[in-house]
PDB file of C-alpha atoms in Angstrom:
ATOM      1  CA  MET A  63     -32.493 167.670  77.021  1.00 78.00           C
ATOM      2  CA  ILE A  64     -28.924 168.898  76.867  1.00 88.00           C
ATOM      3  CA  GLY A  65     -27.709 168.494  73.285  1.00 89.00           C
ATOM      4  CA  ARG A  66     -24.392 170.333  73.302  1.00 93.00           C
ATOM      5  CA  LEU A  67     -21.954 171.810  75.838  1.00 95.00           C
ATOM      6  CA  GLN A  68     -19.311 174.362  75.094  1.00 95.00           C
ATOM      7  CA  GLY A  69     -16.914 175.415  77.793  1.00 95.00           C
ATOM      8  CA  GLN A  70     -13.520 175.148  79.409  1.00 96.00           C
ATOM      9  CA  LEU A  71     -12.060 171.692  79.988  1.00 96.00           C
ATOM     10  CA  ILE A  72     -11.199 171.590  83.719  1.00 96.00           C
ATOM     11  CA  GLU A  73     -10.728 167.874  84.440  1.00 95.00           C
ATOM     12  CA  LYS A  74      -9.816 164.758  82.514  1.00 95.00           C
ATOM     13  CA  SER A  75      -9.844 161.257  84.071  1.00 93.00           C
ATOM     14  CA  PRO A  76     -10.964 158.560  81.628  1.00 90.00           C
ATOM     15  CA  PRO A  77     -13.763 158.131  80.728  1.00 90.00           C
ATOM     16  CA  LEU A  78     -14.919 161.201  82.643  1.00 95.00           C
ATOM     17  CA  VAL A  79     -14.269 164.827  81.751  1.00 96.00           C
ATOM     18  CA  MET A  80     -15.570 167.983  83.414  1.00 96.00           C
ATOM     19  CA  LEU A  81     -16.513 171.100  81.525  1.00 96.00           C
ATOM     20  CA  ASP A  82     -16.954 174.507  83.098  1.00 96.00           C
ATOM     21  CA  VAL A  83     -19.902 176.108  81.269  1.00 95.00           C
ATOM     22  CA  GLY A  84     -20.752 179.497  82.620  1.00 93.00           C
ATOM     23  CA  GLY A  85     -19.481 178.660  86.102  1.00 94.00           C
ATOM     24  CA  VAL A  86     -21.289 175.254  86.299  1.00 95.00           C
ATOM     25  CA  GLY A  87     -19.180 172.072  86.127  1.00 95.00           C
ATOM     26  CA  TYR A  88     -20.696 169.367  84.014  1.00 96.00           C
ATOM     27  CA  GLU A  89     -19.386 165.779  84.347  1.00 96.00           C
ATOM     28  CA  VAL A  90     -19.528 164.068  80.972  1.00 96.00           C
ATOM     29  CA  ASP A  91     -18.607 160.488  80.180  1.00 96.00           C
ATOM     30  CA  VAL A  92     -16.856 160.166  76.771  1.00 96.00           C
ATOM     31  CA  PRO A  93     -15.618 157.262  74.691  1.00 95.00           C
ATOM     32  CA  MET A  94     -11.846 156.922  74.497  1.00 93.00           C
ATOM     33  CA  SER A  95     -11.904 157.960  70.823  1.00 90.00           C
ATOM     34  CA  THR A  96     -13.228 161.380  71.964  1.00 93.00           C
ATOM     35  CA  PHE A  97     -11.006 161.450  75.063  1.00 93.00           C
ATOM     36  CA  TYR A  98      -7.789 161.166  73.035  1.00 92.00           C
ATOM     37  CA  GLN A  99      -8.798 164.039  70.740  1.00 92.00           C
ATOM     38  CA  LEU A 100      -9.651 166.480  73.561  1.00 93.00           C
ATOM     39  CA  PRO A 101      -7.509 169.606  73.963  1.00 94.00           C
ATOM     40  CA  SER A 102      -5.356 170.337  77.013  1.00 94.00           C
ATOM     41  CA  LEU A 103      -6.834 171.318  80.331  1.00 95.00           C
ATOM     42  CA  GLY A 104      -7.972 174.954  80.490  1.00 95.00           C
ATOM     43  CA  GLU A 105      -8.807 175.114  76.780  1.00 95.00           C
ATOM     44  CA  ARG A 106     -12.325 175.438  75.273  1.00 95.00           C
ATOM     45  CA  VAL A 107     -14.100 172.471  73.820  1.00 95.00           C
ATOM     46  CA  THR A 108     -17.470 171.727  72.351  1.00 94.00           C
ATOM     47  CA  LEU A 109     -19.097 168.359  72.949  1.00 95.00           C
ATOM     48  CA  LEU A 110     -22.304 166.976  71.447  1.00 95.00           C
ATOM     49  CA  THR A 111     -24.170 165.282  74.248  1.00 95.00           C
ATOM     50  CA  HIS A 112     -26.722 162.619  74.988  1.00 95.00           C
ATOM     51  CA  MET A 113     -28.488 162.844  78.352  1.00 94.00           C
ATOM     52  CA  VAL A 114     -29.747 159.702  80.069  1.00 93.00           C
ATOM     53  CA  VAL A 115     -32.262 160.214  82.855  1.00 91.00           C
ATOM     54  CA  ARG A 116     -32.843 157.287  85.286  1.00 89.00           C
ATOM     55  CA  GLU A 117     -34.477 157.080  88.703  1.00 91.00           C
ATOM     56  CA  ASP A 118     -31.157 157.236  90.469  1.00 92.00           C
ATOM     57  CA  ALA A 119     -29.048 159.383  88.131  1.00 90.00           C
ATOM     58  CA  HIS A 120     -28.864 161.917  85.307  1.00 92.00           C
ATOM     59  CA  GLN A 121     -25.857 161.147  83.095  1.00 94.00           C
ATOM     60  CA  LEU A 122     -24.333 163.070  80.237  1.00 96.00           C
ATOM     61  CA  PHE A 123     -22.417 161.329  77.509  1.00 96.00           C
ATOM     62  CA  GLY A 124     -20.294 163.481  75.222  1.00 96.00           C
ATOM     63  CA  PHE A 125     -18.929 163.129  71.685  1.00 96.00           C
ATOM     64  CA  LEU A 126     -16.750 165.244  69.423  1.00 93.00           C
ATOM     65  CA  THR A 127     -18.570 164.201  66.255  1.00 92.00           C
ATOM     66  CA  ALA A 128     -22.257 163.850  65.315  1.00 91.00           C
ATOM     67  CA  GLU A 129     -21.317 160.449  63.816  1.00 91.00           C
ATOM     68  CA  GLU A 130     -20.283 159.046  67.211  1.00 93.00           C
ATOM     69  CA  ARG A 131     -23.371 160.430  68.934  1.00 94.00           C
ATOM     70  CA  ALA A 132     -25.672 158.961  66.249  1.00 92.00           C
ATOM     71  CA  THR A 133     -23.976 155.583  66.603  1.00 93.00           C
ATOM     72  CA  PHE A 134     -24.265 155.765  70.401  1.00 95.00           C
ATOM     73  CA  ARG A 135     -27.951 156.521  70.125  1.00 94.00           C
ATOM     74  CA  GLN A 136     -28.395 153.597  67.700  1.00 92.00           C
ATOM     75  CA  LEU A 137     -26.599 151.237  70.085  1.00 94.00           C
ATOM     76  CA  ILE A 138     -28.608 152.088  73.191  1.00 93.00           C
ATOM     77  CA  ARG A 139     -31.888 151.345  71.339  1.00 91.00           C
ATOM     78  CA  ILE A 140     -30.823 147.691  71.252  1.00 90.00           C
ATOM     79  CA  SER A 141     -32.276 145.543  74.014  1.00 87.00           C
ATOM     80  CA  GLY A 142     -29.550 144.644  76.529  1.00 86.00           C
ATOM     81  CA  VAL A 143     -27.196 147.424  75.445  1.00 91.00           C
ATOM     82  CA  GLY A 144     -27.010 150.276  77.945  1.00 92.00           C
ATOM     83  CA  PRO A 145     -25.029 153.506  77.822  1.00 94.00           C
ATOM     84  CA  ARG A 146     -21.982 151.958  79.471  1.00 93.00           C
ATOM     85  CA  MET A 147     -21.789 149.103  76.979  1.00 94.00           C
ATOM     86  CA  ALA A 148     -22.310 151.503  74.030  1.00 94.00           C
ATOM     87  CA  LEU A 149     -19.494 153.717  75.407  1.00 95.00           C
ATOM     88  CA  SER A 150     -17.274 150.616  75.738  1.00 93.00           C
ATOM     89  CA  LEU A 151     -17.998 149.674  72.108  1.00 94.00           C
ATOM     90  CA  LEU A 152     -17.168 153.179  70.841  1.00 94.00           C
ATOM     91  CA  SER A 153     -13.989 153.138  72.953  1.00 93.00           C
ATOM     92  CA  GLY A 154     -12.896 149.782  71.488  1.00 92.00           C
ATOM     93  CA  LEU A 155     -13.905 150.375  67.845  1.00 91.00           C
ATOM     94  CA  SER A 156     -14.198 153.501  65.750  1.00 89.00           C
ATOM     95  CA  VAL A 157     -17.602 154.210  64.084  1.00 90.00           C
ATOM     96  CA  THR A 158     -16.128 153.065  60.759  1.00 88.00           C
ATOM     97  CA  GLU A 159     -14.694 149.838  62.246  1.00 89.00           C
ATOM     98  CA  LEU A 160     -18.042 149.079  63.915  1.00 91.00           C
ATOM     99  CA  ALA A 161     -19.912 149.670  60.622  1.00 88.00           C
ATOM    100  CA  GLN A 162     -17.472 147.402  58.818  1.00 87.00           C
ATOM    101  CA  ALA A 163     -17.818 144.671  61.436  1.00 88.00           C
ATOM    102  CA  VAL A 164     -21.584 144.853  61.135  1.00 88.00           C
ATOM    103  CA  SER A 165     -21.649 144.884  57.339  1.00 83.00           C
ATOM    104  CA  GLN A 166     -19.216 141.919  57.189  1.00 85.00           C
ATOM    105  CA  GLN A 167     -20.965 140.191  60.152  1.00 87.00           C
ATOM    106  CA  GLN A 168     -17.694 139.818  62.089  1.00 88.00           C
ATOM    107  CA  SER A 169     -18.739 138.863  65.631  1.00 90.00           C
ATOM    108  CA  ALA A 170     -15.104 138.042  66.508  1.00 90.00           C
ATOM    109  CA  ARG A 171     -14.223 141.698  66.149  1.00 90.00           C
ATOM    110  CA  LEU A 172     -16.956 142.759  68.565  1.00 92.00           C
ATOM    111  CA  VAL A 173     -16.087 140.092  71.135  1.00 92.00           C
ATOM    112  CA  LYS A 174     -12.592 141.707  71.513  1.00 91.00           C
ATOM    113  CA  VAL A 175     -14.277 144.711  73.178  1.00 90.00           C
ATOM    114  CA  PRO A 176     -14.390 144.295  76.986  1.00 89.00           C
ATOM    115  CA  GLY A 177     -17.859 143.466  78.193  1.00 87.00           C
ATOM    116  CA  ILE A 178     -19.100 142.059  74.874  1.00 90.00           C
ATOM    117  CA  GLY A 179     -19.740 138.337  74.862  1.00 90.00           C
ATOM    118  CA  LYS A 180     -20.547 136.080  71.916  1.00 92.00           C
ATOM    119  CA  LYS A 181     -24.313 136.286  72.361  1.00 91.00           C
ATOM    120  CA  THR A 182     -24.285 140.062  72.697  1.00 90.00           C
ATOM    121  CA  ALA A 183     -22.018 140.418  69.659  1.00 91.00           C
ATOM    122  CA  GLU A 184     -24.411 138.292  67.573  1.00 91.00           C
ATOM    123  CA  ARG A 185     -27.404 140.338  68.775  1.00 90.00           C
ATOM    124  CA  LEU A 186     -25.577 143.556  67.909  1.00 91.00           C
ATOM    125  CA  LEU A 187     -24.826 142.249  64.403  1.00 90.00           C
ATOM    126  CA  LEU A 188     -28.472 141.249  63.871  1.00 89.00           C
ATOM    127  CA  GLU A 189     -29.938 144.478  65.297  1.00 89.00           C
ATOM    128  CA  LEU A 190     -27.522 146.851  63.523  1.00 89.00           C
ATOM    129  CA  LYS A 191     -27.574 145.220  60.114  1.00 83.00           C
ATOM    130  CA  GLY A 192     -28.525 147.904  57.639  1.00 77.00           C
ATOM    131  CA  LYS A 193     -28.636 150.642  60.246  1.00 78.00           C
ATOM    132  CA  LEU A 194     -24.980 151.651  60.256  1.00 73.00           C
ATOM    133  CA  GLY A 195     -24.499 152.858  56.726  1.00 57.00           C
ATOM    134  CA  PRO A 196     -22.657 155.485  54.758  1.00 49.00           C
ATOM    135  CA  ASP A 197     -25.248 158.172  55.513  1.00 44.00           C
ATOM    136  CA  LEU A 198     -24.698 157.747  59.305  1.00 43.00           C
ATOM    137  CA  GLY A 199     -21.435 159.642  59.202  1.00 41.00           C
ATOM    138  CA  GLN A 200     -22.714 162.681  57.339  1.00 45.00           C
ATOM    139  CA  PRO A 201     -22.595 165.566  59.765  1.00 50.00           C
ATOM    140  CA  VAL A 202     -25.454 168.072  59.748  1.00 54.00           C
ATOM    141  CA  THR A 203     -24.198 171.278  58.057  1.00 58.00           C
ATOM    142  CA  VAL A 204     -25.683 174.466  59.382  1.00 61.00           C
ATOM    143  CA  ALA A 205     -25.045 177.924  57.984  1.00 62.00           C
ATOM    144  CA  ASN A 206     -26.187 179.973  61.009  1.00 72.00           C
ATOM    145  CA  ASP A 207     -27.516 179.765  64.557  1.00 76.00           C
ATOM    146  CA  ALA A 208     -31.139 179.650  63.460  1.00 81.00           C
ATOM    147  CA  GLN A 209     -30.482 176.543  61.422  1.00 83.00           C
ATOM    148  CA  ALA A 210     -28.640 174.946  64.334  1.00 81.00           C
ATOM    149  CA  ASP A 211     -31.610 175.713  66.570  1.00 84.00           C
ATOM    150  CA  ILE A 212     -34.017 174.207  64.032  1.00 87.00           C
ATOM    151  CA  VAL A 213     -31.979 170.967  63.821  1.00 83.00           C
ATOM    152  CA  GLN A 214     -31.715 170.726  67.649  1.00 82.00           C
ATOM    153  CA  ALA A 215     -35.494 171.256  67.956  1.00 85.00           C
ATOM    154  CA  LEU A 216     -36.236 168.506  65.460  1.00 84.00           C
ATOM    155  CA  ILE A 217     -33.828 166.103  67.206  1.00 80.00           C
ATOM    156  CA  ALA A 218     -35.452 166.938  70.584  1.00 79.00           C
ATOM    157  CA  LEU A 219     -38.831 166.066  69.036  1.00 84.00           C
ATOM    158  CA  GLY A 220     -37.495 162.624  68.235  1.00 79.00           C
ATOM    159  CA  TYR A 221     -36.491 162.912  64.583  1.00 80.00           C
ATOM    160  CA  ALA A 222     -33.207 161.282  63.493  1.00 74.00           C
ATOM    161  CA  GLU A 223     -30.330 163.566  62.753  1.00 73.00           C
ATOM    162  CA  ARG A 224     -30.299 162.624  59.092  1.00 72.00           C
ATOM    163  CA  ASP A 225     -34.055 163.378  58.795  1.00 79.00           C
ATOM    164  CA  ALA A 226     -33.492 166.752  60.503  1.00 81.00           C
ATOM    165  CA  SER A 227     -30.655 167.432  58.039  1.00 79.00           C
ATOM    166  CA  ALA A 228     -32.768 166.529  55.055  1.00 81.00           C
ATOM    167  CA  ALA A 229     -35.589 168.808  56.254  1.00 85.00           C
ATOM    168  CA  LEU A 230     -33.100 171.643  56.801  1.00 84.00           C
ATOM    169  CA  LYS A 231     -31.901 171.418  53.181  1.00 84.00           C
ATOM    170  CA  ALA A 232     -35.454 172.048  51.963  1.00 84.00           C
ATOM    171  CA  LEU A 233     -35.766 175.336  53.922  1.00 86.00           C
ATOM    172  CA  PRO A 234     -34.927 178.803  52.644  1.00 85.00           C
ATOM    173  CA  PRO A 235     -31.471 179.892  53.967  1.00 79.00           C
ATOM    174  CA  ASP A 236     -32.746 182.989  55.744  1.00 83.00           C
ATOM    175  CA  VAL A 237     -35.769 181.424  57.557  1.00 86.00           C
ATOM    176  CA  GLY A 238     -36.377 182.215  61.240  1.00 88.00           C
ATOM    177  CA  VAL A 239     -36.332 179.547  63.928  1.00 88.00           C
ATOM    178  CA  SER A 240     -40.090 179.306  64.610  1.00 90.00           C
ATOM    179  CA  GLU A 241     -41.035 179.418  60.907  1.00 92.00           C
ATOM    180  CA  GLY A 242     -38.238 176.992  60.040  1.00 89.00           C
ATOM    181  CA  ILE A 243     -39.472 174.505  62.630  1.00 91.00           C
ATOM    182  CA  LYS A 244     -43.028 174.716  61.241  1.00 91.00           C
ATOM    183  CA  LEU A 245     -41.889 174.240  57.654  1.00 91.00           C
ATOM    184  CA  ALA A 246     -39.523 171.379  58.592  1.00 89.00           C
ATOM    185  CA  LEU A 247     -42.272 169.582  60.530  1.00 91.00           C
ATOM    186  CA  ARG A 248     -44.590 169.934  57.496  1.00 88.00           C
ATOM    187  CA  SER A 249     -41.984 168.438  55.208  1.00 86.00           C
ATOM    188  CA  LEU A 250     -41.252 165.612  57.697  1.00 85.00           C
ATOM    189  CA  SER A 251     -44.897 164.743  58.053  1.00 82.00           C
ATOM    190  CA  ARG A 252     -45.373 164.009  54.349  1.00 73.00           C
TER     191      ARG A 252
END
């Protein structure tokens, strides 16, 4: 799983961007909210990614914030909502606007997004109710590379970002990667 890319931005054509990472060009689909915040061509950028593997394609979706990526992951868990529709939703509404629409059950707000019909909007409101909350937007704070590796390992093992963050807070600050993963897994299994 590719969780993050850091490299030189070499191409921008919405919704696709291309990053040169160590001589390899990665095509990454991004929501328009991320696209508008990207630096100029030739500058370095870091994108948090979500990789989708299908029979016919391997696709990377990129986000500037952990909040957007977490929302994207929550959206694609919903039956009938694929990566393209989730990207469209995040392009049409910010994470905060989407959370407000869900908490206030405003299907009309979701229907304004291209590709979202009335039935899909109602299903989204039903499935997301209580899942897009204030803790969704809390980024994982890491003090060093070891902590970042621990969080990435926990996420790769299927734990939610907020759970990985909570487990990280319980660890000693100078813990190594392998020991940190073991301790975090013990705390998460309780």
